[in-house]
Coordinates of C-alpha atoms and ligand atoms in Angstrom, one line a residue:
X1 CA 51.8 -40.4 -16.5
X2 CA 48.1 -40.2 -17.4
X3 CA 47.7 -37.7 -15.6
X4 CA 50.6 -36.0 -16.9
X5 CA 49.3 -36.5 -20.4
X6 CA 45.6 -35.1 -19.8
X7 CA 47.3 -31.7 -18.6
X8 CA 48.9 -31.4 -21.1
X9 CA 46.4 -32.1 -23.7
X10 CA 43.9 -29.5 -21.6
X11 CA 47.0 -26.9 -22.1
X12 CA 47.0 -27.7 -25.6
X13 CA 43.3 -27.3 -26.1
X14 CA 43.3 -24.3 -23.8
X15 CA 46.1 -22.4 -25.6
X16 CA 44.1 -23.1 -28.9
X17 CA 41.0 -21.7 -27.9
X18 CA 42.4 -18.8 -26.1
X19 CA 44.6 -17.8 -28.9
X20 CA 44.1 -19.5 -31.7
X21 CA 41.8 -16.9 -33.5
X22 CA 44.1 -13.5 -31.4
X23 CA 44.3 -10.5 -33.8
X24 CA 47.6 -8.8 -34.9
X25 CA 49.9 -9.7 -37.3
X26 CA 50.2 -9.9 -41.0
X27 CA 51.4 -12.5 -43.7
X28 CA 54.9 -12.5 -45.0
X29 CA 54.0 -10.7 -48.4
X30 CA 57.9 -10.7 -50.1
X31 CA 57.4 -14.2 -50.7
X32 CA 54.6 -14.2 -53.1
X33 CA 53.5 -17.6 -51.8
X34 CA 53.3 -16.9 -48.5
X35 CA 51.0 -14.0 -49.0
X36 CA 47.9 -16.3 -50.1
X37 CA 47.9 -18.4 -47.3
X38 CA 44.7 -18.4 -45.3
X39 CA 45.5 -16.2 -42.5
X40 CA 43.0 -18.0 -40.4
X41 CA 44.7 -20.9 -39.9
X42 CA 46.1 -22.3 -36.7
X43 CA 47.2 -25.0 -34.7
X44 CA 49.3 -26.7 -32.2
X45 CA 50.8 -29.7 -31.0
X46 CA 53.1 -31.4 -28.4
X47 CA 55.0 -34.7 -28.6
X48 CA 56.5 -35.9 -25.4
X49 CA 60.0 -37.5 -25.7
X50 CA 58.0 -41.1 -25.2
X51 CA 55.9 -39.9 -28.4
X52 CA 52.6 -39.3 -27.3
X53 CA 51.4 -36.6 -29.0
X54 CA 48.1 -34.4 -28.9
X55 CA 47.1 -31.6 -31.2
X56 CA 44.2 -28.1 -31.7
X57 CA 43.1 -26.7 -34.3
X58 CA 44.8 -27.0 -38.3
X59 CA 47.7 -29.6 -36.8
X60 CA 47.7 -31.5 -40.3
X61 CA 47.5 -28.7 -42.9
X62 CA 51.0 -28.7 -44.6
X63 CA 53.0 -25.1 -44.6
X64 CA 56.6 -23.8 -45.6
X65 CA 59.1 -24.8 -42.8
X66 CA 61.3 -21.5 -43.8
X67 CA 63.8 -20.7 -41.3
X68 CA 62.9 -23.5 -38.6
X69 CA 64.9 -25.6 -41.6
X70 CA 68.0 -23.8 -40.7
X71 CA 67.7 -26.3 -37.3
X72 CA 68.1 -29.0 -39.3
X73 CA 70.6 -27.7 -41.3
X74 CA 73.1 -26.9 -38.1
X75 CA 72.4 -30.2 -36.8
X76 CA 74.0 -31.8 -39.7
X77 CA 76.7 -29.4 -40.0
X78 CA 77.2 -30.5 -36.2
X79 CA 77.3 -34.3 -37.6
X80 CA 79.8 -33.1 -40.4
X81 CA 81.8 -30.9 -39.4
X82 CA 82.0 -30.2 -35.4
X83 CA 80.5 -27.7 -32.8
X84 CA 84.1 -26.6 -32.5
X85 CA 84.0 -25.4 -36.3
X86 CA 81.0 -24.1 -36.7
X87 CA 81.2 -21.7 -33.7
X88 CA 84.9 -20.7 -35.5
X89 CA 83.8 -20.4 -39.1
X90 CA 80.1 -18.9 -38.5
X91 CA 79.8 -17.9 -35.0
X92 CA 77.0 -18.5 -32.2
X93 CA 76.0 -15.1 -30.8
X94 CA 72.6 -13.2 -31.7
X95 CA 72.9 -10.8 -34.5
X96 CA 70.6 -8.2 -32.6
X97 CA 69.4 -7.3 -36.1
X98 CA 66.5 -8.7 -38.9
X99 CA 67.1 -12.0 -40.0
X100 CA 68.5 -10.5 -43.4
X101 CA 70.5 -8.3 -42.6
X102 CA 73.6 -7.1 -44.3
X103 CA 74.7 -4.4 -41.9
X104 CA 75.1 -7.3 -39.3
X105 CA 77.3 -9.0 -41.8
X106 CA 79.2 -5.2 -42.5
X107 CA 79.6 -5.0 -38.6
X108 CA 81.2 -8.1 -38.2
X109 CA 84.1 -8.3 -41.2
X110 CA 81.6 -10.6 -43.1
X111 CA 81.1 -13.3 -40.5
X112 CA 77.5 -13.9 -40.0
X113 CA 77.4 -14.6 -36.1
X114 CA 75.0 -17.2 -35.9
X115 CA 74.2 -20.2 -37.5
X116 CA 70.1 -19.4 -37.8
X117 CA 70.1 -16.0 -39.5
X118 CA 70.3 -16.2 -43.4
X119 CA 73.8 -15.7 -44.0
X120 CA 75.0 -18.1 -41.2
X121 CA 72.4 -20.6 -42.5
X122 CA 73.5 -20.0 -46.0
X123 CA 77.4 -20.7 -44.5
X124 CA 76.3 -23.5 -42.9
X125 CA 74.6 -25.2 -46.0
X126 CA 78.0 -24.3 -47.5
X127 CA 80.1 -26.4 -44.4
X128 CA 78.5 -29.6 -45.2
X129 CA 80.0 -32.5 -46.7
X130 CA 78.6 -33.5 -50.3
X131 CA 80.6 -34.0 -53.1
X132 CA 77.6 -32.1 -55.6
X133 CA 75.3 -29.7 -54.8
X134 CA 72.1 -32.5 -55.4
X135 CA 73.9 -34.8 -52.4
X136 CA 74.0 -31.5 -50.5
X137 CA 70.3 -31.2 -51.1
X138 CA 69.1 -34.5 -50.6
X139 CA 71.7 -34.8 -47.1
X140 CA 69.6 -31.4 -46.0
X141 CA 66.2 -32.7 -47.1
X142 CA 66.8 -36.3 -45.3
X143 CA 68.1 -34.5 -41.8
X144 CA 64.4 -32.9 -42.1
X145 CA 62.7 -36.1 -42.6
X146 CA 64.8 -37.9 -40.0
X147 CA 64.0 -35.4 -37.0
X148 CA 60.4 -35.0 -38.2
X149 CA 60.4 -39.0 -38.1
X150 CA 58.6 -39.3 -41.5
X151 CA 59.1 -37.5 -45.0
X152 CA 59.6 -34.3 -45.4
X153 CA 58.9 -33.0 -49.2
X154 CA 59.6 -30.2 -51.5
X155 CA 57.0 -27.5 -52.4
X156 CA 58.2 -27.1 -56.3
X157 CA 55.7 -23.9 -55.5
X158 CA 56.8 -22.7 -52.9
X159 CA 60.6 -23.1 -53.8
X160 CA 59.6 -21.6 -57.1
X161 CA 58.0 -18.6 -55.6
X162 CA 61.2 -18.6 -53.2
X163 CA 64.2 -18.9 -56.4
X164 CA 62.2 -16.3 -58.3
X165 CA 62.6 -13.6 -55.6
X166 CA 65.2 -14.5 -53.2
X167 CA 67.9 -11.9 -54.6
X168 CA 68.7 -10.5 -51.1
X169 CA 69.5 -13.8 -50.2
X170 CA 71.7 -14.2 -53.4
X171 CA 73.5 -10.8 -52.3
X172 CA 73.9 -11.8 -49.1
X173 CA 75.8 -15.3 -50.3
X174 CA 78.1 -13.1 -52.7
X175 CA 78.9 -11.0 -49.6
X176 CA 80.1 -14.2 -47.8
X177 CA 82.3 -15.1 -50.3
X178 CA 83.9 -12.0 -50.5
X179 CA 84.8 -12.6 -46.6
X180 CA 86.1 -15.5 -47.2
X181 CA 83.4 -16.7 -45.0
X182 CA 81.3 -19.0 -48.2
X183 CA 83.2 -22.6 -47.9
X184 CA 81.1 -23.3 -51.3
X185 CA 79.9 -22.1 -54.4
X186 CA 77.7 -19.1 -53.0
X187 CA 74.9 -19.5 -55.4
X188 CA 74.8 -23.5 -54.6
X189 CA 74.5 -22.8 -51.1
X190 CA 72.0 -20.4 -51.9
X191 CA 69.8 -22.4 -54.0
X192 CA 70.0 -25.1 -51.2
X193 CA 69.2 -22.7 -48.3
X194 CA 65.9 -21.7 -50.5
X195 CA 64.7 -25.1 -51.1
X196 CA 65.4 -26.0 -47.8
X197 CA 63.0 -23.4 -46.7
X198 CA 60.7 -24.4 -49.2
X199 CA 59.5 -27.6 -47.6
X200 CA 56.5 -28.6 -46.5
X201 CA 55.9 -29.9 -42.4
X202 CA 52.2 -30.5 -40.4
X203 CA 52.3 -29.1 -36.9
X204 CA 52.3 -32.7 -35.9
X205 CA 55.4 -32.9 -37.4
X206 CA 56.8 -29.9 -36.4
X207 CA 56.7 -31.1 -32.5
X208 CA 58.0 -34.6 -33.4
X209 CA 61.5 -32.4 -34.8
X210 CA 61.0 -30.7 -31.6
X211 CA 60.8 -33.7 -29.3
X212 CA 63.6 -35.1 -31.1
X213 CA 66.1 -32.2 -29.9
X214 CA 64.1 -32.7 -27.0
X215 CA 64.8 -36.5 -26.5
X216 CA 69.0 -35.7 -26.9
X217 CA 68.8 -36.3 -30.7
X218 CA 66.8 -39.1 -30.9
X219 CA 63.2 -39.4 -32.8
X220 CA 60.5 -40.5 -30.5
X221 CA 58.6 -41.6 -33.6
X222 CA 61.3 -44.2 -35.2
X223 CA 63.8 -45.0 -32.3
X224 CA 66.8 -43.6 -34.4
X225 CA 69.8 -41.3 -32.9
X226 CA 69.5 -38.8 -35.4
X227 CA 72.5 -36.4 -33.9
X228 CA 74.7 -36.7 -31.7
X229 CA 73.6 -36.6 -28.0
X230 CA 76.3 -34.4 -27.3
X231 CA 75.1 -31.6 -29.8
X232 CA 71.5 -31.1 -29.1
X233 CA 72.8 -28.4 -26.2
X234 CA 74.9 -26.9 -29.0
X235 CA 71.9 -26.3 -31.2
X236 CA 69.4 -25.7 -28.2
X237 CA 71.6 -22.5 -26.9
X238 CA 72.2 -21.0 -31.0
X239 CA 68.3 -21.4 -31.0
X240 CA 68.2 -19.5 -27.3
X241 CA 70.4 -16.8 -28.9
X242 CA 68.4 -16.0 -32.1
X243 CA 65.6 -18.3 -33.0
X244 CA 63.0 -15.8 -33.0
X245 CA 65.3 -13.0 -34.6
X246 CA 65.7 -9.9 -32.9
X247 CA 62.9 -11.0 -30.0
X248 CA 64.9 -13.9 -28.7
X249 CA 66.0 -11.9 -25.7
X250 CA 62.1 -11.3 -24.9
X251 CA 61.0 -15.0 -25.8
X252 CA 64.3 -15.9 -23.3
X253 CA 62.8 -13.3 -20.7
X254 CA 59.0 -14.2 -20.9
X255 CA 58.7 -17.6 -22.2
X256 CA 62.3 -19.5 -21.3
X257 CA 62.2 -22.2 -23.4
X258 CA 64.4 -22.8 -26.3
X259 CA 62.4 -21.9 -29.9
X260 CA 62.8 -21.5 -33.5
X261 CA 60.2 -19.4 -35.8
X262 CA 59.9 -18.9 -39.5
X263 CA 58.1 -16.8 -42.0
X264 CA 55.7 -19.4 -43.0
X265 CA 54.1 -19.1 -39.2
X266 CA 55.7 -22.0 -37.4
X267 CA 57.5 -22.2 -34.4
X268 CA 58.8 -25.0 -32.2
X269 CA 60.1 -25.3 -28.8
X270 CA 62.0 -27.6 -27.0
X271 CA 61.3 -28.7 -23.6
X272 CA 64.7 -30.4 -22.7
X273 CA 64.1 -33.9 -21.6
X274 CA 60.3 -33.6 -21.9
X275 CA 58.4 -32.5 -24.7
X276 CA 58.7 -30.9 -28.0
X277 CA 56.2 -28.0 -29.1
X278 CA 54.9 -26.8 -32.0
X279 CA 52.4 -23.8 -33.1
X280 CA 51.3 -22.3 -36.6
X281 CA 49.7 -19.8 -37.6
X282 CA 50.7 -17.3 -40.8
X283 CA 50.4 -14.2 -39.2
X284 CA 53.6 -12.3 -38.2
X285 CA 54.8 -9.7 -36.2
X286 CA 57.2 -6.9 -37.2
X287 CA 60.5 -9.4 -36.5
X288 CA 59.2 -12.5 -38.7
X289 CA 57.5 -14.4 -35.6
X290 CA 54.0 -15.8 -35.9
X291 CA 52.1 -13.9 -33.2
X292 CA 49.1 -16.7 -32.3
X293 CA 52.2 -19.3 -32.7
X294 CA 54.3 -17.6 -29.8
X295 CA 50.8 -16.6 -27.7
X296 CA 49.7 -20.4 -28.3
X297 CA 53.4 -21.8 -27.2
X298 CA 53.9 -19.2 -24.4
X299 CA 50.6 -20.1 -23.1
X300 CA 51.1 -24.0 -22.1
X301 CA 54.4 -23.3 -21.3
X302 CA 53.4 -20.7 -18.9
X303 CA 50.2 -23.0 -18.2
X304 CA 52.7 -26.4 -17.3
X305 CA 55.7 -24.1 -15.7
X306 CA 58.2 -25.0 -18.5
X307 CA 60.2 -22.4 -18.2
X308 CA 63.8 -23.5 -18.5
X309 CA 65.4 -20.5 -16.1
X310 CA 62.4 -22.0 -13.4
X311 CA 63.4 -24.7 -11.6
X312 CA 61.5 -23.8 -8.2
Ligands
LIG418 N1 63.1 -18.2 -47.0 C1 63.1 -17.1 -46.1 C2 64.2 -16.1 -46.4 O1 65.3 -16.5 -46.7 C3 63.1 -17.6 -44.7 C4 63.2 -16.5 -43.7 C5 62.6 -16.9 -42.3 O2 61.8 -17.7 -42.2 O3 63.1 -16.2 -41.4 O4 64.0 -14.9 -46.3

């Protein structure tokens, strides 16, 4: 296992230096906070499912989790309400289009598809049980903290920057309830989908929520079954379909290993049974994706033969 562990800390350091400074990209600019983040930064960690964990680069600066929160989200909407019902009431198939899109939504009779673009994350905010919107939040906000395996807080910032701005988002959830497909007040879920993507997580902690869904649900860092056992392959195939957007069939292709990116330039992957990864690094491509993130995460994977569809 020592052996093991070196490796994989030399793949780590490797992918860091290799890519950690690659050109290309850009900020997300329609969230105003976004845009002033140091585009230099980057880093990456793994945590194995026995929680050793190694790091490169800016592993403990603190950034905006964005969509990798709507992970989180689906897992407790798997705890609340079933696989069965969100696959009815949502749908788990890739949209093919932007993460924010409304002609996806028009194309389907209102039903978003998938649980990790904004309108499926906004109906799945919407599925979970709370009897106020606060417990909704606080239910969301503790999921985070539980498969990161220490707290997870708010950026009153960034979420500000994100409520001032977030009308599409706001459209989007009016939309839903027009279709019938909002199970809550739409601008509840709303506001809870923004502040759940207004938390901040380290890269360290970004691979411990990975090595959780890695470890079947439960947190190498406290010990605690944190979902079901029974759901992780649930949440591992919607983040196969559509966790980075409209380039999840090319991640799928290339990379093989199941991953979730957001705007804020994270991305974590999950090794089943082995390993959770994690990469940031604000720069994005054209889909939302952070481009040294995916080079960084494709690099060890491809470095260690992770590749889920690679069994040789
Ligand atoms: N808060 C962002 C939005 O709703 C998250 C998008 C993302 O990371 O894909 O637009």
């Amino acid at each position: 296992m020592k052996s093991e562990q070196s490796s994989l800390f030399d793949a780590v350091l490797a992918a860091h230096a290799r890519y950690g400074t690659a050109e290309g990209g850009a900020n997300a600019s329609y969230i105003p906070f976004l845009a002033g983040v140091p585009s230099n930064l980057a880093a990456i960690a793994a945590m194995t499912v026995d929680g050793a964990i190694c790091a490169a680069g800016d592993a403990d600066y603190a950034f905006a989790l964005e969509s990798i929160s709507k992970v989180c989200t689906l897992a407790l909407a798997m705890e609340d309400v079933g696989p069965d019902a969100v696959r009815e009431k949502i749908g788990v198939d890739p949209t093919g289009l932007p993460f924010n899109s409304v002609m996806a939504l028009e194309l389907h009779n209102g039903k978003p598809l998938s649980p990790l673009v904004n309108a499926g994350a906004m109906a799945t905010v919407s599925l979970l049980r709370a009897s106020n919107n606060e417990e909704r939040w606080q239910r969301v906000l503790d999921m985070q903290s539980a498969l990161a395996g220490s707290p997870v807080t708010l950026s009153d910032e960034v979420n500000k920057s994100e409520q001032a701005t977030n009308f599409h988002n706001r459209a989007i959830a009016w939309l839903l309830s027009s279709a019938d497909s909002m199970f809550c007040d739409p601008m509840d879920a709303c506001d809870v989908y923004t502040r759940q993507c207004s938390t901040l997580v380290t890269t360290r902690q970004l691979a411990s929520m990975a090595a959780t869904l890695a470890a079947q649900g439960r947190s190498p860092v406290t010990g605690r079954q944190v979902l079901k056992c029974e759901h992780v392959p649930c949440v591992l195939a919607e983040m196969t379909m559509e966790g980075l957007y409209e380039r999840s069939g090319d991640w799928a292709y290339t990379v093989g290993v199941p991953a979730k990116s957001g705007v804020g330039g994270g991305i974590m992957a999950v090794v089943p049974g082995v390993m959770g990864l994690a990469a940031f690094s604000p720069p994005l491509d054209d889909a939302g994706n952070s481009v040294r993130g995916q080079l960084m995460v494709a690099d060890v994977a491809k470095a260690l033969g992770l590749s889920l569809f690679d069994r040789r």
